[in-house]
Every structure is written in structure tokens, then in C-alpha cells.
Amino acid sequence: DAMVIQNPRYQVTQFGKPVTLSCSQTLNHNVMYWYQQKSSQAPKLLFHYYDKDFNNEADTPDNFQSRRPNTSFCFLDIRSPGLGDAAMYLCATSRTGRWETQYFGPGTRLLVL
Amino acid sequence: AQKVTQAQTEISVVEKEDVTLDCVYETRDTTYYLFWYKQPPSGELVFLIRRNSFDEQNEISGRYSWNFQKSTSSFNFTITASQVVDSAVYFCALSEGSNTGNQFYFGTGTSLTVIP
């Protein structure tokens, strides 16, 4: 049974064309995270929501935005994708904070042409 | 300084060999949590274990075992009788503190290849 679902699994966009990645969860967890992972690197946290409270990492570019309309869904918007934004984007959830286990979705691999 | 160090970038073993993946962490907190995740080629990060700083008891789960030693700030992971399906990137991670603002750090990962 899927617990953290990400759609689409692969996304191709054009340079500068806005793109939205989606994540949903069936765990009813309070916290949802978005990570960016480039080849051969560890995942890098972009931001997270604790319930409705948005927490941006200091070095996350303004080009990246997020929305969480309800407990189950969270979206990652990339307003003007650049070639450097091509990466795997991972969504994760945890029951409360980051000391709890994070459960990850399968990821969306973004390609920017 | 790295909060989580996985010195082994890549490891190759022959199937059925045992392999240990090293993880060394750095923290001044007395309360912290350590994790291991597996990332197979499909890309999804799979949770393996979570351990809090007050529980130094080693753990075994099937072919997997973990050795937590606070004296050396290490949380090493051993796979016994490795299998091809164990081929993946393994990340060790540290979470400090116990509030919503606490920090979470991934290591750089160890890529394990099990050769049939």
C-alpha cells in the first residue's frame, strides 16, 4: 500500500517553463518535506511544512515555492526552471518533527530541456 | 565540519560476503537520533532503522545489524551474507534535538555493489 505518492514519476519541462510536482500521503502525518537530490549526492532539504506552517531552508532559491492545501497534499512549484534544477525531487513525511522517521515517496525525476 | 561522515564512497563485495558500512557523526546534543536509509536504483529512500542516543543496544534484523557506539560516535551497519538485491546507496543520518526546529543531516552516502 502506497503511503507517500509522488506524481509524476518523470517530468520533462522546458527552460523557464513553470512546473509543479505533487505529493500526497495516506499516513496523516503532520510534517511534509521536499528534498532535491542531484546525482551522487545526498538529498538536500528545500523546505518543510509542519501542519500549515511553512519552513524554508535558508539557501533554498526563491525559484522554488511550495503549497500545502490540506494534510494529505503538498506541491512543489518551480517558477522558472533552469538547467541546474534537473534533479530527483523527493517528498517525505513524518509524524511530528525531524527526530521522527521520515517516510519517502518514490521521487519525481525532473529533466529540463 | 561534516555532521555525518560516511568515509566509504563506494564498496564492492562478492555475493555472500559480509560488509560493514561506516558512519561517524558529530553532535554536542545529549538527545539525538540516528538513521539508516537505503536508496536502490529506483530512487526511493527506504527507511531501515532509527536509534535514539539513549539506547546503545545493538540491533539485528535478519541479515542486517547495527553497532552503535557513543564512545566513538559511530553507528555502523553490517550486512551479513550480502545479496545482489542489497546493491544500493546507503545513507546514514543524524537528527539533533527534540523540537520542531531541530536539524537533520544526511551523510554523503555509500554506494554498495554486490557482485553475483
mmCIF file of C-alpha atoms in Angstrom:
data_model
loop_
_atom_site.group_PDB
_atom_site.id
_atom_site.type_symbol
_atom_site.label_atom_id
_atom_site.label_comp_id
_atom_site.label_asym_id
_atom_site.label_seq_id
_atom_site.Cartn_x
_atom_site.Cartn_y
_atom_site.Cartn_z
ATOM 1 C CA ASP A 1 0.000 0.000 0.000
ATOM 2 C CA ALA A 2 1.479 3.271 -1.101
ATOM 3 C CA MET A 3 1.949 5.688 1.772
ATOM 4 C CA VAL A 4 3.717 8.602 0.102
ATOM 5 C CA ILE A 5 2.807 9.068 -3.538
ATOM 6 C CA GLN A 6 4.525 11.349 -5.988
ATOM 7 C CA ASN A 7 3.295 12.303 -9.406
ATOM 8 C CA PRO A 8 4.517 12.251 -11.987
ATOM 9 C CA ARG A 9 7.492 9.912 -11.647
ATOM 10 C CA TYR A 10 9.212 11.609 -14.559
ATOM 11 C CA GLN A 11 8.691 15.176 -15.650
ATOM 12 C CA VAL A 12 10.192 16.922 -18.630
ATOM 13 C CA THR A 13 9.938 20.672 -18.856
ATOM 14 C CA GLN A 14 11.494 23.428 -20.874
ATOM 15 C CA PHE A 15 13.908 26.013 -19.629
ATOM 16 C CA GLY A 16 11.896 28.727 -17.918
ATOM 17 C CA LYS A 17 8.539 26.950 -18.149
ATOM 18 C CA PRO A 18 6.843 26.627 -14.739
ATOM 19 C CA VAL A 19 6.367 23.125 -13.441
ATOM 20 C CA THR A 20 4.513 21.644 -10.484
ATOM 21 C CA LEU A 21 5.317 18.398 -8.753
ATOM 22 C CA SER A 22 2.819 16.799 -6.435
ATOM 23 C CA CYS A 23 2.973 14.660 -3.355
ATOM 24 C CA SER A 24 0.233 13.011 -1.351
ATOM 25 C CA GLN A 25 0.287 10.883 1.758
ATOM 26 C CA THR A 26 -2.039 8.438 3.442
ATOM 27 C CA LEU A 27 -0.208 8.451 6.778
ATOM 28 C CA ASN A 28 -1.940 11.536 8.173
ATOM 29 C CA HIS A 29 1.452 12.886 9.194
ATOM 30 C CA ASN A 30 1.801 16.480 10.300
ATOM 31 C CA VAL A 31 5.070 17.198 8.548
ATOM 32 C CA MET A 32 5.799 17.093 4.841
ATOM 33 C CA TYR A 33 9.203 17.730 3.292
ATOM 34 C CA TRP A 34 10.605 18.430 -0.135
ATOM 35 C CA TYR A 35 14.145 17.390 -0.947
ATOM 36 C CA GLN A 36 16.238 17.923 -4.030
ATOM 37 C CA GLN A 37 18.739 15.218 -4.873
ATOM 38 C CA LYS A 38 21.298 15.548 -7.613
ATOM 39 C CA SER A 39 23.319 12.695 -9.000
ATOM 40 C CA SER A 40 25.659 11.037 -6.486
ATOM 41 C CA GLN A 41 24.689 13.470 -3.744
ATOM 42 C CA ALA A 42 22.703 13.259 -0.564
ATOM 43 C CA PRO A 43 19.190 14.688 -0.552
ATOM 44 C CA LYS A 44 19.096 18.379 0.228
ATOM 45 C CA LEU A 45 16.148 19.775 2.135
ATOM 46 C CA LEU A 46 14.370 22.615 0.339
ATOM 47 C CA PHE A 47 11.549 23.269 2.814
ATOM 48 C CA HIS A 48 9.031 21.584 5.010
ATOM 49 C CA TYR A 49 5.553 22.143 6.371
ATOM 50 C CA TYR A 50 4.704 21.474 9.963
ATOM 51 C CA ASP A 51 0.955 21.301 9.557
ATOM 52 C CA LYS A 52 0.249 24.626 7.820
ATOM 53 C CA ASP A 53 3.429 26.323 8.954
ATOM 54 C CA PHE A 54 5.897 26.720 6.130
ATOM 55 C CA ASN A 55 9.616 26.470 6.894
ATOM 56 C CA ASN A 56 12.051 27.448 4.202
ATOM 57 C CA GLU A 57 15.703 26.454 4.297
ATOM 58 C CA ALA A 58 17.979 29.470 4.184
ATOM 59 C CA ASP A 59 19.668 28.505 0.935
ATOM 60 C CA THR A 60 16.585 27.437 -1.000
ATOM 61 C CA PRO A 61 16.315 29.614 -4.117
ATOM 62 C CA ASP A 62 13.264 31.850 -4.498
ATOM 63 C CA ASN A 63 12.525 29.993 -7.691
ATOM 64 C CA PHE A 64 11.176 27.161 -5.542
ATOM 65 C CA GLN A 65 7.809 27.520 -3.868
ATOM 66 C CA SER A 66 5.519 25.138 -2.082
ATOM 67 C CA ARG A 67 1.847 24.806 -1.239
ATOM 68 C CA ARG A 68 0.077 22.548 1.184
ATOM 69 C CA PRO A 69 -3.686 22.929 0.697
ATOM 70 C CA ASN A 70 -4.538 20.180 3.184
ATOM 71 C CA THR A 71 -2.920 17.498 5.346
ATOM 72 C CA SER A 72 -2.659 14.995 2.530
ATOM 73 C CA PHE A 73 -1.238 17.029 -0.318
ATOM 74 C CA CYS A 74 1.847 19.109 -0.865
ATOM 75 C CA PHE A 75 3.073 20.707 -4.094
ATOM 76 C CA LEU A 76 6.448 21.899 -5.258
ATOM 77 C CA ASP A 77 6.353 24.730 -7.776
ATOM 78 C CA ILE A 78 9.415 25.667 -9.761
ATOM 79 C CA ARG A 79 8.626 29.028 -11.273
ATOM 80 C CA SER A 80 11.348 29.246 -13.900
ATOM 81 C CA PRO A 81 13.310 26.028 -14.118
ATOM 82 C CA GLY A 82 16.923 26.267 -15.104
ATOM 83 C CA LEU A 83 19.199 23.531 -16.340
ATOM 84 C CA GLY A 84 20.667 23.301 -12.853
ATOM 85 C CA ASP A 85 17.288 22.353 -11.428
ATOM 86 C CA ALA A 86 17.317 18.995 -13.166
ATOM 87 C CA ALA A 87 17.317 16.522 -10.312
ATOM 88 C CA MET A 88 15.316 13.977 -8.391
ATOM 89 C CA TYR A 89 12.744 15.597 -6.112
ATOM 90 C CA LEU A 90 11.796 13.595 -3.087
ATOM 91 C CA CYS A 91 8.799 14.139 -0.877
ATOM 92 C CA ALA A 92 8.809 12.800 2.659
ATOM 93 C CA THR A 93 6.552 12.852 5.682
ATOM 94 C CA SER A 94 6.996 12.389 9.394
ATOM 95 C CA ARG A 95 4.514 12.206 12.200
ATOM 96 C CA THR A 96 5.853 15.242 14.010
ATOM 97 C CA GLY A 97 9.377 16.612 13.727
ATOM 98 C CA ARG A 98 12.616 15.567 12.091
ATOM 99 C CA TRP A 99 13.552 13.390 15.023
ATOM 100 C CA GLU A 100 10.819 11.050 13.860
ATOM 101 C CA THR A 101 11.269 8.655 10.997
ATOM 102 C CA GLN A 102 10.759 10.242 7.604
ATOM 103 C CA TYR A 103 8.945 8.166 5.016
ATOM 104 C CA PHE A 104 9.838 8.939 1.448
ATOM 105 C CA GLY A 105 7.945 8.786 -1.782
ATOM 106 C CA PRO A 106 9.414 7.277 -4.942
ATOM 107 C CA GLY A 107 10.537 10.658 -6.203
ATOM 108 C CA THR A 108 9.980 12.667 -9.368
ATOM 109 C CA ARG A 109 12.885 12.904 -11.755
ATOM 110 C CA LEU A 110 12.853 16.307 -13.429
ATOM 111 C CA LEU A 111 14.525 16.919 -16.748
ATOM 112 C CA VAL A 112 14.920 20.466 -18.028
ATOM 113 C CA LEU A 113 15.470 20.932 -21.747
ATOM 114 C CA ALA B 1 32.788 20.111 9.555
ATOM 115 C CA GLN B 2 30.596 17.272 8.440
ATOM 116 C CA LYS B 3 27.967 16.303 10.959
ATOM 117 C CA VAL B 4 27.720 12.825 9.440
ATOM 118 C CA THR B 5 30.696 11.212 7.766
ATOM 119 C CA GLN B 6 30.477 8.166 5.588
ATOM 120 C CA ALA B 7 34.070 7.749 4.582
ATOM 121 C CA GLN B 8 33.408 4.881 2.191
ATOM 122 C CA THR B 9 32.161 6.333 -1.063
ATOM 123 C CA GLU B 10 31.907 3.044 -2.911
ATOM 124 C CA ILE B 11 32.208 -0.573 -1.829
ATOM 125 C CA SER B 12 32.098 -3.709 -3.932
ATOM 126 C CA VAL B 13 31.706 -7.175 -2.474
ATOM 127 C CA VAL B 14 31.053 -10.587 -3.882
ATOM 128 C CA GLU B 15 27.713 -12.114 -3.071
ATOM 129 C CA LYS B 16 27.550 -13.889 0.312
ATOM 130 C CA GLU B 17 30.360 -11.794 1.750
ATOM 131 C CA ASP B 18 29.713 -9.703 4.840
ATOM 132 C CA VAL B 19 30.116 -5.955 4.530
ATOM 133 C CA THR B 20 30.177 -3.125 7.039
ATOM 134 C CA LEU B 21 29.234 0.423 6.188
ATOM 135 C CA ASP B 22 30.760 3.012 8.472
ATOM 136 C CA CYS B 23 29.046 6.069 9.862
ATOM 137 C CA VAL B 24 30.620 8.618 12.183
ATOM 138 C CA TYR B 25 28.615 11.537 13.499
ATOM 139 C CA GLU B 26 29.291 14.730 15.389
ATOM 140 C CA THR B 27 26.956 16.393 17.846
ATOM 141 C CA ARG B 28 27.020 18.192 21.164
ATOM 142 C CA ASP B 29 23.436 17.335 21.963
ATOM 143 C CA THR B 30 22.703 14.687 24.534
ATOM 144 C CA THR B 31 19.463 13.815 22.793
ATOM 145 C CA TYR B 32 19.778 12.859 19.165
ATOM 146 C CA TYR B 33 18.626 10.247 16.707
ATOM 147 C CA LEU B 34 20.452 8.229 14.118
ATOM 148 C CA PHE B 35 19.010 6.687 10.991
ATOM 149 C CA TRP B 36 19.963 4.482 8.096
ATOM 150 C CA TYR B 37 18.223 4.660 4.751
ATOM 151 C CA LYS B 38 18.652 2.534 1.646
ATOM 152 C CA GLN B 39 18.276 4.015 -1.826
ATOM 153 C CA PRO B 40 18.080 1.373 -4.538
ATOM 154 C CA PRO B 41 18.474 2.328 -8.215
ATOM 155 C CA SER B 42 14.734 3.035 -8.411
ATOM 156 C CA GLY B 43 15.392 6.131 -6.303
ATOM 157 C CA GLU B 44 13.075 5.744 -3.343
ATOM 158 C CA LEU B 45 14.660 6.156 0.062
ATOM 159 C CA VAL B 46 13.735 3.197 2.234
ATOM 160 C CA PHE B 47 13.872 3.544 5.997
ATOM 161 C CA LEU B 48 15.952 0.867 7.714
ATOM 162 C CA ILE B 49 16.450 1.879 11.329
ATOM 163 C CA ARG B 50 16.098 4.717 13.838
ATOM 164 C CA ARG B 51 18.041 4.752 17.066
ATOM 165 C CA ASN B 52 17.957 7.309 19.889
ATOM 166 C CA SER B 53 21.048 8.416 21.757
ATOM 167 C CA PHE B 54 20.000 6.756 24.978
ATOM 168 C CA ASP B 55 19.758 3.301 23.518
ATOM 169 C CA GLU B 56 23.166 1.844 22.770
ATOM 170 C CA GLN B 57 21.914 -1.659 22.410
ATOM 171 C CA ASN B 58 22.940 -3.168 19.121
ATOM 172 C CA GLU B 59 20.188 -4.346 16.862
ATOM 173 C CA ILE B 60 19.824 -7.219 14.449
ATOM 174 C CA SER B 61 17.145 -7.547 11.823
ATOM 175 C CA GLY B 62 17.607 -10.570 9.634
ATOM 176 C CA ARG B 63 20.843 -10.112 7.725
ATOM 177 C CA TYR B 64 21.159 -6.520 8.903
ATOM 178 C CA SER B 65 22.803 -5.442 12.129
ATOM 179 C CA TRP B 66 23.762 -2.119 13.602
ATOM 180 C CA ASN B 67 26.529 -1.286 16.054
ATOM 181 C CA PHE B 68 26.001 1.945 17.950
ATOM 182 C CA GLN B 69 28.980 3.169 19.983
ATOM 183 C CA LYS B 70 28.683 6.558 21.627
ATOM 184 C CA SER B 71 32.301 6.411 22.781
ATOM 185 C CA THR B 72 33.450 6.615 19.174
ATOM 186 C CA SER B 73 30.376 8.457 17.804
ATOM 187 C CA SER B 74 29.779 5.685 15.344
ATOM 188 C CA PHE B 75 26.713 3.897 14.079
ATOM 189 C CA ASN B 76 27.934 1.221 11.723
ATOM 190 C CA PHE B 77 25.790 -1.022 9.592
ATOM 191 C CA THR B 78 26.657 -4.601 8.699
ATOM 192 C CA ILE B 79 25.051 -6.757 6.056
ATOM 193 C CA THR B 80 25.706 -10.439 6.534
ATOM 194 C CA ALA B 81 25.789 -12.798 3.552
ATOM 195 C CA SER B 82 25.209 -9.980 1.097
ATOM 196 C CA GLN B 83 22.878 -10.433 -1.861
ATOM 197 C CA VAL B 84 22.613 -8.697 -5.207
ATOM 198 C CA VAL B 85 19.410 -7.011 -4.020
ATOM 199 C CA ASP B 86 21.467 -5.241 -1.372
ATOM 200 C CA SER B 87 23.107 -3.170 -4.108
ATOM 201 C CA ALA B 88 22.107 0.409 -3.355
ATOM 202 C CA VAL B 89 23.289 3.662 -1.888
ATOM 203 C CA TYR B 90 23.065 3.697 1.878
ATOM 204 C CA PHE B 91 22.690 6.936 3.810
ATOM 205 C CA CYS B 92 23.340 7.455 7.458
ATOM 206 C CA ALA B 93 21.589 10.447 9.010
ATOM 207 C CA LEU B 94 21.524 12.405 12.257
ATOM 208 C CA SER B 95 18.726 14.370 13.861
ATOM 209 C CA GLU B 96 19.647 16.644 16.725
ATOM 210 C CA GLY B 97 17.325 17.942 19.402
ATOM 211 C CA SER B 98 13.678 17.210 20.085
ATOM 212 C CA ASN B 99 11.595 20.098 18.815
ATOM 213 C CA THR B 100 10.134 21.132 15.509
ATOM 214 C CA GLY B 101 13.146 23.283 14.718
ATOM 215 C CA ASN B 102 15.718 20.584 15.098
ATOM 216 C CA GLN B 103 18.236 19.864 12.396
ATOM 217 C CA PHE B 104 18.578 16.812 10.217
ATOM 218 C CA TYR B 105 21.740 15.819 8.417
ATOM 219 C CA PHE B 106 22.373 13.185 5.794
ATOM 220 C CA GLY B 107 25.776 11.687 5.225
ATOM 221 C CA THR B 108 27.112 11.644 1.696
ATOM 222 C CA GLY B 109 26.156 8.016 1.215
ATOM 223 C CA THR B 110 27.974 4.778 0.496
ATOM 224 C CA SER B 111 27.316 3.057 -2.792
ATOM 225 C CA LEU B 112 27.325 -0.697 -2.313
ATOM 226 C CA THR B 113 27.634 -3.059 -5.249
ATOM 227 C CA VAL B 114 27.155 -6.747 -4.657
ATOM 228 C CA ILE B 115 28.642 -8.809 -7.447
ATOM 229 C CA PRO B 116 26.960 -12.114 -8.224
#
